[in-house]
PDB file of N, CA and C in Angstrom:
ATOM      1  N   UNK A  23       0.876  -1.229  -0.047  1.00 46.00           N
ATOM      2  CA  UNK A  23      -0.020   0.073   0.043  1.00 46.00           C
ATOM      3  C   UNK A  23       0.835   1.219  -0.027  1.00 46.00           C
ATOM      4  N   UNK A  24       0.554   2.201  -0.826  1.00 52.00           N
ATOM      5  CA  UNK A  24       1.396   3.368  -0.992  1.00 52.00           C
ATOM      6  C   UNK A  24       0.840   4.421   0.011  1.00 52.00           C
ATOM      7  N   UNK A  25       1.798   5.428   0.303  1.00 61.00           N
ATOM      8  CA  UNK A  25       1.490   6.470   1.212  1.00 61.00           C
ATOM      9  C   UNK A  25       0.688   7.551   0.556  1.00 61.00           C
ATOM     10  N   UNK A  26       0.646   7.746  -0.650  1.00 74.00           N
ATOM     11  CA  UNK A  26      -0.099   8.639  -1.339  1.00 74.00           C
ATOM     12  C   UNK A  26       0.226  10.219  -1.038  1.00 74.00           C
ATOM     13  N   UNK A  27       1.530  10.362  -0.809  1.00 87.00           N
ATOM     14  CA  UNK A  27       1.994  11.779  -0.600  1.00 87.00           C
ATOM     15  C   UNK A  27       1.892  12.528  -1.891  1.00 87.00           C
ATOM     16  N   UNK A  28       2.103  11.736  -2.933  1.00 94.00           N
ATOM     17  CA  UNK A  28       2.014  12.331  -4.362  1.00 94.00           C
ATOM     18  C   UNK A  28       1.042  11.442  -5.088  1.00 94.00           C
ATOM     19  N   UNK A  29       0.065  12.235  -5.667  1.00 95.00           N
ATOM     20  CA  UNK A  29      -1.020  11.575  -6.436  1.00 95.00           C
ATOM     21  C   UNK A  29      -0.738  11.774  -7.901  1.00 95.00           C
ATOM     22  N   UNK A  30      -0.735  10.620  -8.624  1.00 96.00           N
ATOM     23  CA  UNK A  30      -0.646  10.732 -10.036  1.00 96.00           C
ATOM     24  C   UNK A  30      -1.960  10.223 -10.662  1.00 96.00           C
ATOM     25  N   UNK A  31      -2.547  11.153 -11.419  1.00 94.00           N
ATOM     26  CA  UNK A  31      -3.911  10.913 -11.976  1.00 94.00           C
ATOM     27  C   UNK A  31      -3.728  10.754 -13.408  1.00 94.00           C
ATOM     28  N   UNK A  32      -4.456   9.787 -14.070  1.00 94.00           N
ATOM     29  CA  UNK A  32      -4.426   9.676 -15.467  1.00 94.00           C
ATOM     30  C   UNK A  32      -5.904   9.346 -15.936  1.00 94.00           C
ATOM     31  N   UNK A  33      -6.171  10.003 -17.143  1.00 92.00           N
ATOM     32  CA  UNK A  33      -7.506   9.609 -17.785  1.00 92.00           C
ATOM     33  C   UNK A  33      -7.380   8.304 -18.451  1.00 92.00           C
ATOM     34  N   UNK A  34      -8.295   7.442 -18.338  1.00 91.00           N
ATOM     35  CA  UNK A  34      -8.311   6.030 -18.771  1.00 91.00           C
ATOM     36  C   UNK A  34      -8.316   6.192 -20.287  1.00 91.00           C
ATOM     37  N   UNK A  35      -8.774   7.227 -20.850  1.00 89.00           N
ATOM     38  CA  UNK A  35      -8.884   7.422 -22.409  1.00 89.00           C
ATOM     39  C   UNK A  35      -7.563   7.978 -22.982  1.00 89.00           C
ATOM     40  N   UNK A  36      -6.684   8.478 -22.191  1.00 92.00           N
ATOM     41  CA  UNK A  36      -5.407   8.942 -22.706  1.00 92.00           C
ATOM     42  C   UNK A  36      -4.467   7.809 -23.031  1.00 92.00           C
ATOM     43  N   UNK A  37      -3.759   8.018 -24.038  1.00 92.00           N
ATOM     44  CA  UNK A  37      -2.885   6.958 -24.554  1.00 92.00           C
ATOM     45  C   UNK A  37      -1.859   6.462 -23.431  1.00 92.00           C
ATOM     46  N   UNK A  38      -1.383   7.296 -22.584  1.00 94.00           N
ATOM     47  CA  UNK A  38      -0.477   6.824 -21.584  1.00 94.00           C
ATOM     48  C   UNK A  38      -1.059   5.769 -20.572  1.00 94.00           C
ATOM     49  N   UNK A  39      -2.377   5.817 -20.498  1.00 94.00           N
ATOM     50  CA  UNK A  39      -3.069   4.855 -19.633  1.00 94.00           C
ATOM     51  C   UNK A  39      -2.858   3.395 -19.998  1.00 94.00           C
ATOM     52  N   UNK A  40      -2.221   3.173 -21.237  1.00 94.00           N
ATOM     53  CA  UNK A  40      -2.014   1.819 -21.672  1.00 94.00           C
ATOM     54  C   UNK A  40      -0.728   1.309 -20.954  1.00 94.00           C
ATOM     55  N   UNK A  41       0.083   2.138 -20.388  1.00 95.00           N
ATOM     56  CA  UNK A  41       1.281   1.709 -19.758  1.00 95.00           C
ATOM     57  C   UNK A  41       0.972   1.277 -18.290  1.00 95.00           C
ATOM     58  N   UNK A  42       1.810   0.519 -17.706  1.00 96.00           N
ATOM     59  CA  UNK A  42       1.566  -0.001 -16.274  1.00 96.00           C
ATOM     60  C   UNK A  42       2.003   1.045 -15.281  1.00 96.00           C
ATOM     61  N   UNK A  43       1.211   2.048 -15.227  1.00 95.00           N
ATOM     62  CA  UNK A  43       1.542   3.179 -14.401  1.00 95.00           C
ATOM     63  C   UNK A  43       1.574   2.838 -12.912  1.00 95.00           C
ATOM     64  N   UNK A  44       0.810   1.679 -12.446  1.00 94.00           N
ATOM     65  CA  UNK A  44       0.900   1.321 -11.020  1.00 94.00           C
ATOM     66  C   UNK A  44       2.465   0.839 -10.708  1.00 94.00           C
ATOM     67  N   UNK A  45       3.200   0.667 -11.703  1.00 95.00           N
ATOM     68  CA  UNK A  45       4.570   0.326 -11.273  1.00 95.00           C
ATOM     69  C   UNK A  45       5.297   1.572 -10.601  1.00 95.00           C
ATOM     70  N   UNK A  46       4.770   2.753 -10.859  1.00 95.00           N
ATOM     71  CA  UNK A  46       5.257   3.875 -10.122  1.00 95.00           C
ATOM     72  C   UNK A  46       5.201   3.793  -8.630  1.00 95.00           C
ATOM     73  N   UNK A  47       4.087   3.048  -8.130  1.00 94.00           N
ATOM     74  CA  UNK A  47       3.846   2.824  -6.773  1.00 94.00           C
ATOM     75  C   UNK A  47       4.902   1.954  -6.143  1.00 94.00           C
ATOM     76  N   UNK A  48       5.482   1.120  -7.090  1.00 94.00           N
ATOM     77  CA  UNK A  48       6.587   0.221  -6.491  1.00 94.00           C
ATOM     78  C   UNK A  48       7.942   0.953  -6.505  1.00 94.00           C
ATOM     79  N   UNK A  49       8.073   1.784  -7.520  1.00 95.00           N
ATOM     80  CA  UNK A  49       9.366   2.650  -7.550  1.00 95.00           C
ATOM     81  C   UNK A  49       9.331   3.746  -6.629  1.00 95.00           C
ATOM     82  N   UNK A  50       8.136   4.390  -6.339  1.00 94.00           N
ATOM     83  CA  UNK A  50       8.090   5.435  -5.458  1.00 94.00           C
ATOM     84  C   UNK A  50       7.001   5.139  -4.406  1.00 94.00           C
ATOM     85  N   UNK A  51       7.279   4.548  -3.155  1.00 92.00           N
ATOM     86  CA  UNK A  51       6.275   4.213  -2.239  1.00 92.00           C
ATOM     87  C   UNK A  51       5.397   5.273  -1.913  1.00 92.00           C
ATOM     88  N   UNK A  52       5.810   6.591  -2.058  1.00 93.00           N
ATOM     89  CA  UNK A  52       5.003   7.775  -1.726  1.00 93.00           C
ATOM     90  C   UNK A  52       3.878   8.135  -2.686  1.00 93.00           C
ATOM     91  N   UNK A  53       3.859   7.378  -3.786  1.00 95.00           N
ATOM     92  CA  UNK A  53       2.970   7.598  -4.886  1.00 95.00           C
ATOM     93  C   UNK A  53       1.655   6.823  -4.844  1.00 95.00           C
ATOM     94  N   UNK A  54       0.620   7.434  -5.191  1.00 95.00           N
ATOM     95  CA  UNK A  54      -0.632   6.670  -5.387  1.00 95.00           C
ATOM     96  C   UNK A  54      -1.187   7.016  -6.752  1.00 95.00           C
ATOM     97  N   UNK A  55      -1.381   6.091  -7.684  1.00 96.00           N
ATOM     98  CA  UNK A  55      -1.817   6.280  -8.981  1.00 96.00           C
ATOM     99  C   UNK A  55      -3.279   6.123  -9.112  1.00 96.00           C
ATOM    100  N   UNK A  56      -4.010   7.005  -9.570  1.00 94.00           N
ATOM    101  CA  UNK A  56      -5.497   7.050  -9.676  1.00 94.00           C
ATOM    102  C   UNK A  56      -5.747   7.141 -11.201  1.00 94.00           C
ATOM    103  N   UNK A  57      -6.553   6.165 -11.635  1.00 94.00           N
ATOM    104  CA  UNK A  57      -7.156   6.111 -13.053  1.00 94.00           C
ATOM    105  C   UNK A  57      -8.474   6.611 -12.888  1.00 94.00           C
ATOM    106  N   UNK A  58      -8.857   7.668 -13.657  1.00 91.00           N
ATOM    107  CA  UNK A  58     -10.304   8.237 -13.755  1.00 91.00           C
ATOM    108  C   UNK A  58     -10.792   8.242 -15.097  1.00 91.00           C
ATOM    109  N   UNK A  59     -12.073   8.276 -15.278  1.00 86.00           N
ATOM    110  CA  UNK A  59     -12.746   8.291 -16.535  1.00 86.00           C
ATOM    111  C   UNK A  59     -12.425   9.575 -17.409  1.00 86.00           C
ATOM    112  N   UNK A  60     -12.311  10.663 -16.628  1.00 83.00           N
ATOM    113  CA  UNK A  60     -12.068  11.995 -17.299  1.00 83.00           C
ATOM    114  C   UNK A  60     -11.329  12.908 -16.329  1.00 83.00           C
ATOM    115  N   UNK A  61     -10.397  13.725 -16.904  1.00 78.00           N
ATOM    116  CA  UNK A  61      -9.718  14.819 -16.134  1.00 78.00           C
ATOM    117  C   UNK A  61     -10.162  16.204 -16.633  1.00 78.00           C
ATOM    118  N   UNK A  62     -11.208  16.062 -17.470  1.00 78.00           N
ATOM    119  CA  UNK A  62     -11.785  17.363 -18.120  1.00 78.00           C
ATOM    120  C   UNK A  62     -10.753  18.280 -18.876  1.00 78.00           C
ATOM    121  N   UNK A  63      -9.864  17.567 -19.566  1.00 72.00           N
ATOM    122  CA  UNK A  63      -8.998  18.186 -20.478  1.00 72.00           C
ATOM    123  C   UNK A  63      -8.953  17.400 -21.788  1.00 72.00           C
ATOM    124  N   UNK A  64     -10.156  17.176 -22.304  1.00 74.00           N
ATOM    125  CA  UNK A  64     -10.315  16.390 -23.439  1.00 74.00           C
ATOM    126  C   UNK A  64      -9.457  16.810 -24.714  1.00 74.00           C
ATOM    127  N   UNK A  65      -9.316  18.021 -24.852  1.00 77.00           N
ATOM    128  CA  UNK A  65      -8.465  18.350 -26.115  1.00 77.00           C
ATOM    129  C   UNK A  65      -7.071  18.061 -25.912  1.00 77.00           C
ATOM    130  N   UNK A  66      -6.584  18.187 -24.732  1.00 78.00           N
ATOM    131  CA  UNK A  66      -5.196  17.746 -24.435  1.00 78.00           C
ATOM    132  C   UNK A  66      -5.148  16.300 -24.540  1.00 78.00           C
ATOM    133  N   UNK A  67      -6.040  15.561 -23.964  1.00 77.00           N
ATOM    134  CA  UNK A  67      -6.076  14.272 -23.880  1.00 77.00           C
ATOM    135  C   UNK A  67      -6.073  13.463 -25.261  1.00 77.00           C
ATOM    136  N   UNK A  68      -6.779  14.124 -26.225  1.00 79.00           N
ATOM    137  CA  UNK A  68      -6.571  13.603 -27.521  1.00 79.00           C
ATOM    138  C   UNK A  68      -5.332  13.892 -28.272  1.00 79.00           C
ATOM    139  N   UNK A  69      -4.687  15.010 -27.828  1.00 87.00           N
ATOM    140  CA  UNK A  69      -3.502  15.330 -28.535  1.00 87.00           C
ATOM    141  C   UNK A  69      -2.205  14.683 -28.104  1.00 87.00           C
ATOM    142  N   UNK A  70      -2.007  14.610 -26.778  1.00 92.00           N
ATOM    143  CA  UNK A  70      -0.593  14.103 -26.301  1.00 92.00           C
ATOM    144  C   UNK A  70      -0.770  13.335 -25.017  1.00 92.00           C
ATOM    145  N   UNK A  71       0.039  12.374 -24.784  1.00 94.00           N
ATOM    146  CA  UNK A  71       0.024  11.684 -23.479  1.00 94.00           C
ATOM    147  C   UNK A  71       0.363  12.722 -22.296  1.00 94.00           C
ATOM    148  N   UNK A  72      -0.545  12.552 -21.205  1.00 93.00           N
ATOM    149  CA  UNK A  72      -0.314  13.405 -20.110  1.00 93.00           C
ATOM    150  C   UNK A  72      -0.830  12.823 -18.782  1.00 93.00           C
ATOM    151  N   UNK A  73      -0.258  13.140 -17.723  1.00 95.00           N
ATOM    152  CA  UNK A  73      -0.665  12.743 -16.394  1.00 95.00           C
ATOM    153  C   UNK A  73      -0.752  13.969 -15.547  1.00 95.00           C
ATOM    154  N   UNK A  74      -1.323  13.878 -14.448  1.00 94.00           N
ATOM    155  CA  UNK A  74      -1.320  14.926 -13.393  1.00 94.00           C
ATOM    156  C   UNK A  74      -0.633  14.494 -12.323  1.00 94.00           C
ATOM    157  N   UNK A  75       0.542  15.105 -11.876  1.00 96.00           N
ATOM    158  CA  UNK A  75       1.358  14.760 -10.777  1.00 96.00           C
ATOM    159  C   UNK A  75       1.217  15.872  -9.760  1.00 96.00           C
ATOM    160  N   UNK A  76       0.437  15.530  -8.668  1.00 91.00           N
ATOM    161  CA  UNK A  76      -0.018  16.546  -7.788  1.00 91.00           C
ATOM    162  C   UNK A  76      -1.014  17.385  -8.622  1.00 91.00           C
ATOM    163  N   UNK A  77      -0.767  18.661  -8.659  1.00 89.00           N
ATOM    164  CA  UNK A  77      -1.595  19.638  -9.443  1.00 89.00           C
ATOM    165  C   UNK A  77      -0.908  20.064 -10.747  1.00 89.00           C
ATOM    166  N   UNK A  78       0.176  19.369 -11.077  1.00 94.00           N
ATOM    167  CA  UNK A  78       0.945  19.733 -12.246  1.00 94.00           C
ATOM    168  C   UNK A  78       0.627  18.914 -13.443  1.00 94.00           C
ATOM    169  N   UNK A  79       0.378  19.390 -14.555  1.00 93.00           N
ATOM    170  CA  UNK A  79       0.152  18.710 -15.810  1.00 93.00           C
ATOM    171  C   UNK A  79       1.693  18.353 -16.401  1.00 93.00           C
ATOM    172  N   UNK A  80       1.816  17.146 -16.607  1.00 96.00           N
ATOM    173  CA  UNK A  80       3.079  16.607 -17.257  1.00 96.00           C
ATOM    174  C   UNK A  80       2.650  16.020 -18.499  1.00 96.00           C
ATOM    175  N   UNK A  81       3.267  16.378 -19.625  1.00 94.00           N
ATOM    176  CA  UNK A  81       2.965  15.956 -20.970  1.00 94.00           C
ATOM    177  C   UNK A  81       4.147  15.954 -21.871  1.00 94.00           C
ATOM    178  N   UNK A  82       4.076  15.199 -22.903  1.00 96.00           N
ATOM    179  CA  UNK A  82       5.255  14.988 -23.752  1.00 96.00           C
ATOM    180  C   UNK A  82       4.583  14.478 -25.089  1.00 96.00           C
ATOM    181  N   UNK A  83       5.528  14.354 -26.191  1.00 95.00           N
ATOM    182  CA  UNK A  83       5.010  13.820 -27.524  1.00 95.00           C
ATOM    183  C   UNK A  83       4.806  12.340 -27.390  1.00 95.00           C
ATOM    184  N   UNK A  84       5.511  11.575 -26.601  1.00 96.00           N
ATOM    185  CA  UNK A  84       5.421  10.172 -26.565  1.00 96.00           C
ATOM    186  C   UNK A  84       5.070   9.655 -25.194  1.00 96.00           C
ATOM    187  N   UNK A  85       4.501   8.457 -25.053  1.00 96.00           N
ATOM    188  CA  UNK A  85       4.178   7.857 -23.789  1.00 96.00           C
ATOM    189  C   UNK A  85       5.495   7.878 -22.866  1.00 96.00           C
ATOM    190  N   UNK A  86       6.531   7.250 -23.526  1.00 96.00           N
ATOM    191  CA  UNK A  86       7.741   7.037 -22.771  1.00 96.00           C
ATOM    192  C   UNK A  86       8.413   8.286 -22.202  1.00 96.00           C
ATOM    193  N   UNK A  87       8.292   9.334 -23.062  1.00 97.00           N
ATOM    194  CA  UNK A  87       8.791  10.715 -22.667  1.00 97.00           C
ATOM    195  C   UNK A  87       8.065  11.229 -21.460  1.00 97.00           C
ATOM    196  N   UNK A  88       6.675  11.096 -21.554  1.00 96.00           N
ATOM    197  CA  UNK A  88       5.777  11.560 -20.567  1.00 96.00           C
ATOM    198  C   UNK A  88       6.026  10.803 -19.260  1.00 96.00           C
ATOM    199  N   UNK A  89       6.281   9.521 -19.295  1.00 97.00           N
ATOM    200  CA  UNK A  89       6.478   8.714 -18.120  1.00 97.00           C
ATOM    201  C   UNK A  89       7.783   9.165 -17.464  1.00 97.00           C
ATOM    202  N   UNK A  90       8.838   9.516 -18.235  1.00 97.00           N
ATOM    203  CA  UNK A  90      10.148   9.963 -17.721  1.00 97.00           C
ATOM    204  C   UNK A  90       9.889  11.267 -17.003  1.00 97.00           C
ATOM    205  N   UNK A  91       9.240  12.131 -17.627  1.00 98.00           N
ATOM    206  CA  UNK A  91       8.983  13.515 -17.082  1.00 98.00           C
ATOM    207  C   UNK A  91       8.107  13.275 -15.800  1.00 98.00           C
ATOM    208  N   UNK A  92       7.149  12.409 -15.835  1.00 97.00           N
ATOM    209  CA  UNK A  92       6.295  12.219 -14.658  1.00 97.00           C
ATOM    210  C   UNK A  92       7.246  11.756 -13.492  1.00 97.00           C
ATOM    211  N   UNK A  93       8.128  10.936 -13.739  1.00 97.00           N
ATOM    212  CA  UNK A  93       9.110  10.355 -12.657  1.00 97.00           C
ATOM    213  C   UNK A  93       9.863  11.515 -12.190  1.00 97.00           C
ATOM    214  N   UNK A  94      10.347  12.426 -13.007  1.00 97.00           N
ATOM    215  CA  UNK A  94      11.042  13.597 -12.513  1.00 97.00           C
ATOM    216  C   UNK A  94      10.207  14.565 -11.648  1.00 97.00           C
ATOM    217  N   UNK A  95       8.935  14.759 -12.095  1.00 97.00           N
ATOM    218  CA  UNK A  95       8.019  15.544 -11.397  1.00 97.00           C
ATOM    219  C   UNK A  95       7.698  14.892  -9.926  1.00 97.00           C
ATOM    220  N   UNK A  96       7.542  13.597  -9.969  1.00 97.00           N
ATOM    221  CA  UNK A  96       7.253  12.865  -8.732  1.00 97.00           C
ATOM    222  C   UNK A  96       8.535  13.082  -7.694  1.00 97.00           C
ATOM    223  N   UNK A  97       9.715  12.907  -8.333  1.00 96.00           N
ATOM    224  CA  UNK A  97      10.914  13.074  -7.426  1.00 96.00           C
ATOM    225  C   UNK A  97      10.973  14.524  -6.888  1.00 96.00           C
ATOM    226  N   UNK A  98      10.545  15.476  -7.675  1.00 95.00           N
ATOM    227  CA  UNK A  98      10.608  16.844  -7.209  1.00 95.00           C
ATOM    228  C   UNK A  98       9.596  17.020  -6.076  1.00 95.00           C
ATOM    229  N   UNK A  99       8.437  16.427  -6.329  1.00 93.00           N
ATOM    230  CA  UNK A  99       7.333  16.586  -5.217  1.00 93.00           C
ATOM    231  C   UNK A  99       7.700  15.909  -3.956  1.00 93.00           C
ATOM    232  N   UNK A 100       8.319  14.763  -4.012  1.00 93.00           N
ATOM    233  CA  UNK A 100       8.766  14.048  -2.799  1.00 93.00           C
ATOM    234  C   UNK A 100       9.865  14.792  -2.087  1.00 93.00           C
ATOM    235  N   UNK A 101      10.766  15.416  -2.943  1.00 93.00           N
ATOM    236  CA  UNK A 101      11.913  16.142  -2.291  1.00 93.00           C
ATOM    237  C   UNK A 101      11.306  17.383  -1.603  1.00 93.00           C
ATOM    238  N   UNK A 102      10.434  18.117  -2.252  1.00 90.00           N
ATOM    239  CA  UNK A 102       9.756  19.326  -1.761  1.00 90.00           C
ATOM    240  C   UNK A 102       9.085  18.973  -0.408  1.00 90.00           C
ATOM    241  N   UNK A 103       8.335  17.809  -0.384  1.00 87.00           N
ATOM    242  CA  UNK A 103       7.594  17.384   0.770  1.00 87.00           C
ATOM    243  C   UNK A 103       8.536  17.204   1.984  1.00 87.00           C
ATOM    244  N   UNK A 104       9.597  16.525   1.796  1.00 86.00           N
ATOM    245  CA  UNK A 104      10.594  16.213   2.880  1.00 86.00           C
ATOM    246  C   UNK A 104      11.415  17.364   3.331  1.00 86.00           C
ATOM    247  N   UNK A 105      11.560  18.357   2.382  1.00 86.00           N
ATOM    248  CA  UNK A 105      12.264  19.503   2.717  1.00 86.00           C
ATOM    249  C   UNK A 105      11.523  20.613   3.403  1.00 86.00           C
ATOM    250  N   UNK A 106      10.216  20.481   3.377  1.00 74.00           N
ATOM    251  CA  UNK A 106       9.275  21.592   3.871  1.00 74.00           C
ATOM    252  C   UNK A 106       9.275  21.385   5.381  1.00 74.00           C
TER     253      UNK A 106
END
């Protein structure tokens, strides 16, 4: 069970939802991945892979690039939490 200090949200209709994003919970115990039917960003969802890390939108041209950027954003969120 993850701590959920950092929430990663993904729309199930976005292309990045095809990746095993729950693996982020194994890599970062502080993360909780939430898959939802809609994040109300339909135009963006159709255009590029994206996830929400905390309240930040993370997007890229490819699923793999987006996942890497999401990992960086997660690491920043965790660091900021423990430094606060």
